[in-house]
XYZ file of C-alpha atoms in Angstrom:
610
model
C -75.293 -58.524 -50.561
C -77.231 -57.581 -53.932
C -74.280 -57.031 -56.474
C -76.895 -54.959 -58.205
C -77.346 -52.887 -55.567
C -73.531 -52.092 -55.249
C -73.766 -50.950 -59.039
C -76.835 -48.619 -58.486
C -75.443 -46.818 -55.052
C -71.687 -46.328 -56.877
C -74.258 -45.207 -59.807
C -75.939 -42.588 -57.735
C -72.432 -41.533 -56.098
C -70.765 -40.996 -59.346
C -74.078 -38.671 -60.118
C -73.612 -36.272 -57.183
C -70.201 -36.353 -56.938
C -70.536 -34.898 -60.521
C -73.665 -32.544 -59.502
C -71.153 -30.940 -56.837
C -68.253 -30.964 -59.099
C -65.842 -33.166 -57.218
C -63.243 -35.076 -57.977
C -63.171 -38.239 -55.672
C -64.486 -39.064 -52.479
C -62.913 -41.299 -49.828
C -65.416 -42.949 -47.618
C -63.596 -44.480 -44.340
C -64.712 -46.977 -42.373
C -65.406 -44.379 -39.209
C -67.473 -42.385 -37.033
C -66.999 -39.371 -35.096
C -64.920 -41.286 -32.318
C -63.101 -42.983 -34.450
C -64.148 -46.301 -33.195
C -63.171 -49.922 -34.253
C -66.692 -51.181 -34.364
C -69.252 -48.816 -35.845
C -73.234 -47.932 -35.128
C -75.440 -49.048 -38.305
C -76.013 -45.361 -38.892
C -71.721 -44.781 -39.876
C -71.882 -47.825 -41.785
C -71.267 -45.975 -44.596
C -68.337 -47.807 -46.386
C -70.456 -51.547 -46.009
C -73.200 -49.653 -47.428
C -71.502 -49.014 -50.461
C -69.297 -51.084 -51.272
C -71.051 -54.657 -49.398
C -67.600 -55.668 -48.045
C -68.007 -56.817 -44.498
C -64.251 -56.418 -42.981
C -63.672 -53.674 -40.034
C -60.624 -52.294 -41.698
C -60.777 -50.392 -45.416
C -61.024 -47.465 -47.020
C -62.841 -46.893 -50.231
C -62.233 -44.533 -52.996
C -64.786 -43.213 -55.615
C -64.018 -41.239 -59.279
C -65.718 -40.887 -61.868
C -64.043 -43.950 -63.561
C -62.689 -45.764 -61.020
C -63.941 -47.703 -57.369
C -61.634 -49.243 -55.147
C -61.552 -50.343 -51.804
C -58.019 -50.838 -49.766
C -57.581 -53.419 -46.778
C -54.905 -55.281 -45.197
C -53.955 -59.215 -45.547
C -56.235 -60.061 -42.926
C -59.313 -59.297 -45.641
C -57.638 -60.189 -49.026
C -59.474 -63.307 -49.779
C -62.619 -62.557 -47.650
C -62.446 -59.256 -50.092
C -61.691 -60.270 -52.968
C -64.730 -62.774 -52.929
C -67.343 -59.559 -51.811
C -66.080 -57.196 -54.200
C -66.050 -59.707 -56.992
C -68.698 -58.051 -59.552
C -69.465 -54.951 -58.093
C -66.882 -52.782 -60.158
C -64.573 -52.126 -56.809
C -61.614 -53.136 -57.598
C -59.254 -54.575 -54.247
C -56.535 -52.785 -53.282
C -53.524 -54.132 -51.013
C -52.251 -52.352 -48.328
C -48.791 -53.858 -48.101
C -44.941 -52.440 -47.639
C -43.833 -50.536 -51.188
C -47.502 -50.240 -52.203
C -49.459 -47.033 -52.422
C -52.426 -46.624 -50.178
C -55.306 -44.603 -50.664
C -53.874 -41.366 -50.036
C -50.867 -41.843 -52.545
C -53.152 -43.167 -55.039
C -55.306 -40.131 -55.357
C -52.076 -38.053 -54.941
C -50.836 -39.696 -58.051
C -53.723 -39.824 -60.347
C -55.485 -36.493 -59.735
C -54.221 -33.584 -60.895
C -54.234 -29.364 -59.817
C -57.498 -28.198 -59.089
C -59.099 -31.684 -58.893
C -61.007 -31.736 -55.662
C -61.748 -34.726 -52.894
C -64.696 -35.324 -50.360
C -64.850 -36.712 -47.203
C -67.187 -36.146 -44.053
C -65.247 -34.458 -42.119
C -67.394 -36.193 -38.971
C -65.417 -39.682 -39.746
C -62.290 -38.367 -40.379
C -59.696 -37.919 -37.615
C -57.178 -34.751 -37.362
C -54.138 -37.032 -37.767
C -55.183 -38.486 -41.296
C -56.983 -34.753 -42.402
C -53.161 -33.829 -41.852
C -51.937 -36.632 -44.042
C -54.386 -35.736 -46.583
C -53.380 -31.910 -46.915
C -49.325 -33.014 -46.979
C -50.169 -35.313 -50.032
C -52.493 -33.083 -51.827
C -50.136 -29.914 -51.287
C -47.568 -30.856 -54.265
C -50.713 -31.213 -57.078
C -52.831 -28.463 -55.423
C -55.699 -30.429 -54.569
C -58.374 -29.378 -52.365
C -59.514 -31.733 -49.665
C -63.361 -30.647 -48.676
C -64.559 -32.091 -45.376
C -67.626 -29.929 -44.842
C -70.098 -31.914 -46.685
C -71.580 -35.871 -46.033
C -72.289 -36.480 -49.704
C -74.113 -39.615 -48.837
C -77.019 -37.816 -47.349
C -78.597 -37.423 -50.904
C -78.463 -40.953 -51.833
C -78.481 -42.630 -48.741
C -82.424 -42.336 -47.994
C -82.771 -44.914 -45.758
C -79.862 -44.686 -43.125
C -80.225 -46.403 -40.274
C -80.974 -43.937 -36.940
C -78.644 -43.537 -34.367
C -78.883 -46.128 -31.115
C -80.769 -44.870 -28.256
C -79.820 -47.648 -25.727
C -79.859 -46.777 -22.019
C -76.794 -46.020 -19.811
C -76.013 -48.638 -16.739
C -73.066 -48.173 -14.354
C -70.718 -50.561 -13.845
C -71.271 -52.929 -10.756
C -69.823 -51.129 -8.140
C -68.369 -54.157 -6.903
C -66.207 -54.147 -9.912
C -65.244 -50.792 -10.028
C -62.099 -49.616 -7.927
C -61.858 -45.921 -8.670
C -64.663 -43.352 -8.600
C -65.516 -40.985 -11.478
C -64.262 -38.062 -8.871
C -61.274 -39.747 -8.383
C -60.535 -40.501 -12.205
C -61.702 -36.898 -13.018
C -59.040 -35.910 -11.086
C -56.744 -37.978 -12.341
C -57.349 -36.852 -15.985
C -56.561 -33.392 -14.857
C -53.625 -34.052 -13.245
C -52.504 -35.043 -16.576
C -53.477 -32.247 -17.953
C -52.141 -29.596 -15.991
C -48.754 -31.264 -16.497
C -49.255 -30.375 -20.142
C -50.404 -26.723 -19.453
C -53.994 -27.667 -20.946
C -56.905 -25.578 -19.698
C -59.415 -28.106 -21.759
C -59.307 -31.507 -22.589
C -61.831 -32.987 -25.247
C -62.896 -36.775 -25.297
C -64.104 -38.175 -28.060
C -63.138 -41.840 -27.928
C -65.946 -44.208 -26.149
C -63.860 -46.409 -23.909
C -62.412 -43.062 -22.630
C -65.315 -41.461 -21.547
C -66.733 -45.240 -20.588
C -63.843 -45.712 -18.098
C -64.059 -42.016 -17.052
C -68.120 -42.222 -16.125
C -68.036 -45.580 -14.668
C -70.870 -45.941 -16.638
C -71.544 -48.342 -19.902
C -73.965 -48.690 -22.376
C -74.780 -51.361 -25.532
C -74.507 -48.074 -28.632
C -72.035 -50.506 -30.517
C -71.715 -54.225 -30.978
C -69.369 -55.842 -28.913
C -68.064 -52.884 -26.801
C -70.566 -51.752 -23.985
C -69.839 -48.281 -24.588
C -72.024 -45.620 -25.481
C -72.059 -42.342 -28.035
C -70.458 -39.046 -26.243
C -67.885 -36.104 -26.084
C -66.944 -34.850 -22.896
C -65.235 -31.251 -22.909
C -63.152 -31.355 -19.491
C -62.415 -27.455 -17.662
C -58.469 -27.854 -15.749
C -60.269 -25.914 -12.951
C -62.499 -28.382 -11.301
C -63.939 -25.077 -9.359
C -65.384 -23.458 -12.402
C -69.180 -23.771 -13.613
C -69.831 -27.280 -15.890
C -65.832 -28.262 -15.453
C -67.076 -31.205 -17.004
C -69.481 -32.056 -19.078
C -71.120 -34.917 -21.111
C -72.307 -34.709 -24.271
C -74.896 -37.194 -25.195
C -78.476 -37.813 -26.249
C -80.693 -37.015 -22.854
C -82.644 -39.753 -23.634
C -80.641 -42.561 -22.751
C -80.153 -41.364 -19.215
C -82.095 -41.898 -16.517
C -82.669 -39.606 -13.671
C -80.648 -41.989 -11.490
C -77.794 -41.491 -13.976
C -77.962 -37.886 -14.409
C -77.863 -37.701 -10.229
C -74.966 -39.623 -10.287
C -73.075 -37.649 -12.787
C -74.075 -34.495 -11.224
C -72.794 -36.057 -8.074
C -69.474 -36.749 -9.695
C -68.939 -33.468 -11.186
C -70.400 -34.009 -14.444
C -73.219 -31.801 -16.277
C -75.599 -33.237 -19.290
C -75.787 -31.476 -23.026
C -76.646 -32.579 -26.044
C -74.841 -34.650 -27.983
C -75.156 -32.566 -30.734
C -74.033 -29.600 -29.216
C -70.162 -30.535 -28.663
C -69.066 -28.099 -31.616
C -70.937 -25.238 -30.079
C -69.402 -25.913 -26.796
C -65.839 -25.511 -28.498
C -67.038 -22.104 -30.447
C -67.451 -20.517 -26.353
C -63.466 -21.469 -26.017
C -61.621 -17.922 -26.599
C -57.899 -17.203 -27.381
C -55.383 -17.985 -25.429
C -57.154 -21.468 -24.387
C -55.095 -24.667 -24.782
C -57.004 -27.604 -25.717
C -55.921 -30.690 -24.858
C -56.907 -33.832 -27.952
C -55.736 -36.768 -28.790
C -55.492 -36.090 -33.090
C -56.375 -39.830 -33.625
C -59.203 -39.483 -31.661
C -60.890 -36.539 -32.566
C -63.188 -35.509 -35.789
C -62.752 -32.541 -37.817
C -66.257 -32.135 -37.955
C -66.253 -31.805 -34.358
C -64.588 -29.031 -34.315
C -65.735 -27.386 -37.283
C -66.988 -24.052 -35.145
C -64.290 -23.253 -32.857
C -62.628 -19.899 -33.415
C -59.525 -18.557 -33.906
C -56.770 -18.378 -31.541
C -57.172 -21.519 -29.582
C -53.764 -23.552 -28.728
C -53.535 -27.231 -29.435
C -51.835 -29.824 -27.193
C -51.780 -33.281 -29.608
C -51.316 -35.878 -27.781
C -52.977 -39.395 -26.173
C -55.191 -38.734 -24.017
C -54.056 -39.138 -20.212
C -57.206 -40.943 -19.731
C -55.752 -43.709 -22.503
C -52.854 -44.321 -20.299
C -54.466 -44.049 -16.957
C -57.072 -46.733 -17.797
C -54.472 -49.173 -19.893
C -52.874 -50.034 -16.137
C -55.210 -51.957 -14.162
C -55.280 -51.588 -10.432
C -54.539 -54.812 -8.349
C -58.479 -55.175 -7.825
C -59.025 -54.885 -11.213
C -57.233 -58.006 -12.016
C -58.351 -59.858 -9.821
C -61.524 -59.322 -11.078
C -60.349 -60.748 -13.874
C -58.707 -63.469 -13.227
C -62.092 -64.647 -11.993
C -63.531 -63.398 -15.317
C -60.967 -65.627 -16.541
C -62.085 -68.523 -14.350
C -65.384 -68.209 -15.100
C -64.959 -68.476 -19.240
C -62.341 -71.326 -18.855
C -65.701 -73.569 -17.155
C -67.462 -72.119 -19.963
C -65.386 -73.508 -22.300
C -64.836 -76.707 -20.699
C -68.686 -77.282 -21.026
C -68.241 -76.019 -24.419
C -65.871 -78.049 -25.430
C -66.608 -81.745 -23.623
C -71.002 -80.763 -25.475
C -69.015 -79.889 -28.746
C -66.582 -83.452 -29.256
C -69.781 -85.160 -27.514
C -71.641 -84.240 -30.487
C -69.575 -84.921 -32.956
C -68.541 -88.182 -31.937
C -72.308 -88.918 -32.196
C -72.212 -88.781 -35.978
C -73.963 -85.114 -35.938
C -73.020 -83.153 -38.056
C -72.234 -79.758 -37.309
C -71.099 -76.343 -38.768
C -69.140 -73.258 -37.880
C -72.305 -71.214 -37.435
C -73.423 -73.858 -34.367
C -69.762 -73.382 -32.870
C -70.837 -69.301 -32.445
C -74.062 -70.667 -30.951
C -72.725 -73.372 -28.896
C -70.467 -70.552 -27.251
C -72.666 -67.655 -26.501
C -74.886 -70.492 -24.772
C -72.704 -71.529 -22.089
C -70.962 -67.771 -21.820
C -74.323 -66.667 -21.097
C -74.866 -69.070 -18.264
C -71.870 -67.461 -16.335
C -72.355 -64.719 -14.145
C -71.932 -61.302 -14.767
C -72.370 -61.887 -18.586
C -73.061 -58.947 -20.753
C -71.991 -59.900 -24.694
C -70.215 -61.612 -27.327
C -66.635 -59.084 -26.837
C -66.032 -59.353 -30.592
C -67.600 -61.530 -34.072
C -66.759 -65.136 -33.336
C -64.257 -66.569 -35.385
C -64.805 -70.272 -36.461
C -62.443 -71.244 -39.715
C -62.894 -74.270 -40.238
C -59.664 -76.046 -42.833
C -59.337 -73.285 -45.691
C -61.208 -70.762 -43.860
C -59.174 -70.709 -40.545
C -56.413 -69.295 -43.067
C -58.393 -66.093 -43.101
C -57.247 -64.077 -39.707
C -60.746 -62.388 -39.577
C -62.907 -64.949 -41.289
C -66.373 -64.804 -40.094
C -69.318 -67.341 -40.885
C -72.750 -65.978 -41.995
C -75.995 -67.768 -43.119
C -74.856 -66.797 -46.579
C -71.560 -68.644 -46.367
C -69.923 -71.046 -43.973
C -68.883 -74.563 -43.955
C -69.871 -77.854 -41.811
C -67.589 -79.989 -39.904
C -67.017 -82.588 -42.827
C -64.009 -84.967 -42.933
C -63.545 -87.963 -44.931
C -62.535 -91.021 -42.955
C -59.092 -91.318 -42.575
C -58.171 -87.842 -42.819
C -58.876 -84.574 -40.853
C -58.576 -80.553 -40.346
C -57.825 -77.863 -38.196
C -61.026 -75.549 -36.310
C -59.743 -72.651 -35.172
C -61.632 -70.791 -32.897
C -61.537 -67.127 -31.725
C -64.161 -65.753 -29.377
C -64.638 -64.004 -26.256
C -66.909 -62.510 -24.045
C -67.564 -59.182 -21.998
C -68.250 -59.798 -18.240
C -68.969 -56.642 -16.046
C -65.917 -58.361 -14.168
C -63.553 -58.589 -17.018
C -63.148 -58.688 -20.585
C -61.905 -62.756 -22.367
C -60.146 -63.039 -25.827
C -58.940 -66.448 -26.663
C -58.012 -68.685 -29.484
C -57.536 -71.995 -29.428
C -56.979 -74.999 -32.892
C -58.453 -78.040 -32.030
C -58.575 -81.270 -34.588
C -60.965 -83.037 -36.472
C -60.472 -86.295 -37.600
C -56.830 -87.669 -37.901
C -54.600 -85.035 -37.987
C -51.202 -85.199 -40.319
C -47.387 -84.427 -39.752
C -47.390 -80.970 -41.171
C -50.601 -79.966 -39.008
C -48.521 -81.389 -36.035
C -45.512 -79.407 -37.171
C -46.847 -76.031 -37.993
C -48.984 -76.632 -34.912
C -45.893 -77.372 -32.497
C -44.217 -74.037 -33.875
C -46.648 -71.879 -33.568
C -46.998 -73.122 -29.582
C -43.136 -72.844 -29.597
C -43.488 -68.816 -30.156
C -46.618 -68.387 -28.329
C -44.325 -69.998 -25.145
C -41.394 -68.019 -26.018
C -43.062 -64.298 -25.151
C -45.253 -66.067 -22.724
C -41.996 -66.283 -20.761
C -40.168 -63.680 -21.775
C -38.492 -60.866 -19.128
C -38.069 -56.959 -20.583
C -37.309 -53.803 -19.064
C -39.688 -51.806 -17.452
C -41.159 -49.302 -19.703
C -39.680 -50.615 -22.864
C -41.673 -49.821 -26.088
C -44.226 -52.827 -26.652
C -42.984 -53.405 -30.564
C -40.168 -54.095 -29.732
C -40.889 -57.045 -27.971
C -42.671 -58.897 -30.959
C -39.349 -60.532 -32.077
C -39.119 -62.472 -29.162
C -42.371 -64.088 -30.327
C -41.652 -64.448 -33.833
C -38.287 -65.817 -33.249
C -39.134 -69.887 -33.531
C -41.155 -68.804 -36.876
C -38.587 -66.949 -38.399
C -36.572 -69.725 -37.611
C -38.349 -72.331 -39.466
C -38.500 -69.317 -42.022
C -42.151 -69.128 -41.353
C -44.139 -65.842 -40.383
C -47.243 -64.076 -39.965
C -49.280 -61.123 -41.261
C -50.801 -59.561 -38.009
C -49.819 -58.065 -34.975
C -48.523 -60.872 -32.395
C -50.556 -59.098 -29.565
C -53.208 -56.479 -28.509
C -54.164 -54.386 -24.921
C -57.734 -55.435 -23.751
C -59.700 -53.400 -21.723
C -61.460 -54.185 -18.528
C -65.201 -54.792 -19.233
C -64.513 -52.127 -21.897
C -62.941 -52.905 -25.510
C -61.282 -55.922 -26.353
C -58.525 -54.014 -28.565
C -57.520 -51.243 -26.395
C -54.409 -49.307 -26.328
C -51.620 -47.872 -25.960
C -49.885 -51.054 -26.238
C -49.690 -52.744 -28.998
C -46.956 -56.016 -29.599
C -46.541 -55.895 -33.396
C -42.725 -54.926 -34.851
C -44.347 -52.469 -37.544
C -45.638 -50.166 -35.352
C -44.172 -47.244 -34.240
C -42.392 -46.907 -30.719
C -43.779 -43.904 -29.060
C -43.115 -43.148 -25.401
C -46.950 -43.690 -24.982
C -46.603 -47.510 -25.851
C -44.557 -48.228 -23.150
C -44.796 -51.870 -21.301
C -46.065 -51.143 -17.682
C -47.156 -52.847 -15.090
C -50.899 -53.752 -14.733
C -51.260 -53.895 -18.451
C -52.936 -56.839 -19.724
C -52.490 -57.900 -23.541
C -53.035 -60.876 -25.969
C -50.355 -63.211 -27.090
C -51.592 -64.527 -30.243
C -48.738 -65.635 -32.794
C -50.253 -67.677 -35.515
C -49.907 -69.501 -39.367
C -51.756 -69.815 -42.246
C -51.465 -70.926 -44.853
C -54.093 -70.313 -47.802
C -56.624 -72.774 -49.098
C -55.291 -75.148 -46.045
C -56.065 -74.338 -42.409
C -54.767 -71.589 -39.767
C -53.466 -71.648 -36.759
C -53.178 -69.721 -33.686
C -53.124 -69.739 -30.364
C -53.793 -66.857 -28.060
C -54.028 -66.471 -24.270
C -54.423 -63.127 -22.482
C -51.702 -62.151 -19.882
C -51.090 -59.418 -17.521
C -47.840 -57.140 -16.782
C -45.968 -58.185 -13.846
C -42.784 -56.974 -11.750
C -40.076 -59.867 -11.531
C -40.138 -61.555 -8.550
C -36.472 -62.056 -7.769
C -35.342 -60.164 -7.703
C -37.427 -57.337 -7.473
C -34.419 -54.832 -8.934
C -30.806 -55.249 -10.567
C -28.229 -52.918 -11.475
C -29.812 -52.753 -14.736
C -33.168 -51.685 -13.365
C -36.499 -53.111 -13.284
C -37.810 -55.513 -15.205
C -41.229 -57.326 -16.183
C -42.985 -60.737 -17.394
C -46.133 -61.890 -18.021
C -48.486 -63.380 -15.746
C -50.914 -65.738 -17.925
C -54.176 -65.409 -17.336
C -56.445 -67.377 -19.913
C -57.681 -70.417 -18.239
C -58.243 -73.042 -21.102
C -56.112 -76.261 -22.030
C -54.200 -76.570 -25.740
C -54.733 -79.548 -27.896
C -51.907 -81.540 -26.801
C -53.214 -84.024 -30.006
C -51.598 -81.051 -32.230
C -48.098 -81.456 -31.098
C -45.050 -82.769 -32.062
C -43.606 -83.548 -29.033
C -39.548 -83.749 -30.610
C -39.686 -80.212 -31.847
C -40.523 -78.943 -28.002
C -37.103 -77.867 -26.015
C -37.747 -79.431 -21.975
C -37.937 -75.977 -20.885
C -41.522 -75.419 -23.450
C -42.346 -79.299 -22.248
C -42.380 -77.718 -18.830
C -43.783 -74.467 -19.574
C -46.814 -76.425 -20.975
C -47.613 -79.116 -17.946
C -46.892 -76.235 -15.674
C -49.811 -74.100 -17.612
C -52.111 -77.201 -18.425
C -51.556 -78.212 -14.236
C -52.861 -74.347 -13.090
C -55.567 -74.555 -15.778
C -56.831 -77.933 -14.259
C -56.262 -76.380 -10.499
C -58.152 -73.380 -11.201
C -61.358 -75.091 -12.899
C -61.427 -78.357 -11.249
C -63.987 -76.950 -9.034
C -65.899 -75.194 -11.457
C -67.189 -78.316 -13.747
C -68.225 -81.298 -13.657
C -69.661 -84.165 -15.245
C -68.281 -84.522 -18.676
C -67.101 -80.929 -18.479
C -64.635 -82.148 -15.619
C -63.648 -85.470 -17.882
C -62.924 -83.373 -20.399
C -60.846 -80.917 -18.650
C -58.792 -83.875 -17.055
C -58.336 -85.426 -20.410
C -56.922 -82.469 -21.955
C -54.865 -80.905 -19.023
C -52.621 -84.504 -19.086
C -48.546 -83.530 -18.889
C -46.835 -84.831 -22.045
């Protein structure tokens, strides 16, 4: 992006944040439901600042710019933000974020922006307990952009589509019902949805509003009565639904307003009403007009929960989801060493390409699920490193030596969402790529067969994981693993395998869940490496109960074979030796079928027990 143009927008910010006599204002990178990946039009933080990353937050004074992000976008920030007069700031343990910065260096009666349609009830609440001590007002009724931002992008009109029936094992009625269930156990006589997987899972329907995720732009407002007039109702822009939708939802229970109408919807809710949100989840804008007197039940949504355990159908569904991307990738993979080995020379850019090709030719293909990632050497090192026309490198090694390609990618299916990473090697590989490689598989295989209690609190399970790192006194930055939706986001909650996150009863391990298992390595200005594989919740076969209750283990369900050319076969214990040829012997069972050709040579080739 223009440099220039960085200068000139800060430029024009400074000017009206001084023409409304403000302090600061914190621009987040969010929209009203708080989503991971964002319509063009909420784009407001890549606007500004030009730095691509999903995650950061970025700060504007009068003297002072600065952007915060996590480890994952140091480097790839760094280089954006180079010359634009936004300074990076690192979000890491014992350093202040954005909130204590601004805490620190403004004083009483200093005041702070931010549109209060991007910013979610839990951090509003963080603000005000910072600014308390200085007596600092937060403002979060004005979008100071609009004045300088002339030409934002409009918001997407794409049409709604249900979901295949044949992949869909609950009804809307049936979920609705379900959802209020929930919420009568907490007392709640209204439940508001703002989060688009939620209300995507809840419909049955999906839509293409935002990259990656086939969800769509709503609110719903749920009524604990089912009996009463509009119990439920969707809030969204009339134009993306057809009459055949707007049947359906009737059919369902579900009225149509205007998307723009949720706040006035809340203003009818009168004293003595207890609305059920999930604080995370839900703009302050959007409820900017409700009225005094209204209770508040804060917590996840039940819908969250309900739709994080997948119903036996469901995953079978996706196993064949799972099926179907592993012959993908065989075809992939046997085109992609074809090529190479034919002197072409290729770049990270034609590994995205190369992919959504033969994804595309599967059935049930919808999308990309996230940005490829294709790091080739140095820029595998960067967790969310993404190529662009601007910047990316070829496939280039000099003879006698080689690298590391790691790949990331996935794909949504109306049968099931894919995530998977695999390293593969370029040219002659050397002893430490071999080592590094080898321990990295030797912690993905340790939570791969790992057994925990029923219900335990997913954190808490990362250790197990990071064990054969820590070990080798060797770590790394992110989370080790992630819930994935079902034809619905590929980070879902409320599950999350990462030690630094908090352990709330919501985050319990249950059965039906499905989440990534992606420990990794990396190590800057050399290669990364990681290896991920999706895997589903199961109930321990024998036996089914002990005196110490139930327990769980994982069920792997990412179809694809690991570079056995990366590993140092001394450093693997029998029991991972086994562990492997077992997984590489189901891999080659389940896609055998499925390929052929030098897709099938491939596959045998690379499924070989060590």
């Amino acid at each position: 992006m223009n440099k220039q143009a960085i200068h000139d927008r800060i430029a024009s910010l400074r000017q009206t944040l001084a023409s409304q006599e403000l302090t600061a204002i914190i621009v987040p990178s969010a929209d009203p439901h708080l989503s991971e990946y964002l319509p063009e039009y909420w784009q407001a933080r890549l606007w500004l600042s030009g730095f691509t990353g999903s995650v950061g937050t970025l700060v504007v004074t009068a003297d002072f710019a600065g952007l915060w992000t996590d480890s994952r976008y140091w480097v790839h920030a760094a280089e954006q933000l180079d010359g634009t007069g936004i300074s990076l700031e690192k979000l890491a343990p014992g350093q202040p974020n954005h909130i204590d910065w601004l805490a620190t260096h403004l004083v009483e009666g200093d005041s702070v922006a931010v549109d209060g349609n991007v910013l979610s009830i839990t951090e509003q609440d963080r603000l005000l307990d910072a600014f308390e001590t200085n007596n600092i007002t937060l403002l979060t009724e004005r979008d100071v952009l609009t004045e300088i931002w002339s030409n934002r992008p409009a918001l997407p009109e794409a049409k709604l589509y249900q979901h295949d029936a044949q992949f869909v094992a609950q009804s809307t009625t049936e979920k609705l019902a379900a959802v209020r269930a929930g919420m009568i156990e907490t007392g709640a006589t209204h439940h508001l949805l703002s989060s688009l997987d939620d209300i995507a899972w809840l419909t049955n329907l999906r839509g293409a509003d935002v990259d990656y995720n086939p969800v769509f732009l709503a609110h719903m407002l749920i009524d604990a009565d089912s009996n009463v007039i509009n119990s439920a109702t969707l809030f969204i822009d009339n134009n993306k639904v057809s009459n055949e939708i707007a049947q359906y939802l009737k059919d369902s229970g579900i009225v149509l307003a205007d998307y723009d109408s949720i706040q006035e919807a809340l203003a009818t809710l009168t004293a003595g009403d207890l609305l059920l949100l999930d604080p995370s989840k839900v703009a302050v804008g959007t409820l900017s007009q409700m009225g005094d007197g209204i209770g508040f039940i804060e917590q996840m949504a039940p819908s969250t929960l309900l739709k994080s355990v997948k119903s036996d159908s469901d995953i079978d569904h996706v196993r064949e989801a799972m099926r179907q991307d592993g012959a993908a990738l065989c075809e992939f993979f046997a085109t992609f060493e074809q090529r190479l080995k034919a002197g072409e020379r290729l770049s990270e850019l034609d590994v995205d390409s190369m992919l959504i090709e033969v994804r595309s030719q599967q059935p049930h293909y919808v999308s990309p699920s996230f940005p490829t990632i294709a790091g080739f050497n140095e820029n595998g090192a960067l967790p969310h490193y993404r190529a662009t026309p601007e910047k990316f490198s070829y496939l280039d090694v000099t003879e006698g030596e080689g690298g590391l390609l790691l790949i990331d990618s996935g794909a949504q299916y109306q049968n099931g969402t894919t995530d998977i990473t695999r390293v593969v090697s370029i040219g002659q590989v050397s002893a430490e790529h071999k080592r590094d490689f080898t321990t990295v598989l030797k912690a993905h295989i340790a939570l791969a067969k790992a057994h925990f209690p029923d219900g335990i609190a997913s954190p808490l399970i990362d250790a197990i994981c990071r064990a054969p790192l820590w070990q080798a006194q060797m770590d790394y930055g992110h989370g080790t693993g992630h819930g994935v939706g079902y034809f619905l986001n590929v980070h879902e909650g409320p599950q999350v395998i990462a030690y630094s996150a908090s352990t709330p009863k919501e985050r319990a391990m249950k059965e039906g869940m499905i989440s990534s298992n992606e420990p990794g390595l990396y190590r800057e200005g050399k290669y990364g490496i990681r290896i991920e594989n999706l895997m589903v919740n199961q109930r321990v076969a024998q036996p089914e109960e002990t005196e110490f209750g139930d327990f769980l283990n994982f069920e792997t369900v990412t179809y694809c074979p690991i570079d056995t050319r990366l590993i140092e076969p001394s450093l693997l214990t029998q029991i991972e030796v086994d562990w492997l040829n077992s997984y590489h012997s189901q891999v080659y069972a389940e896609l055998k079928d499925r390929v052929d050709g030098a897709a099938l040579e491939w596959l045998t080739e690379r499924t070989q027990a060590i």
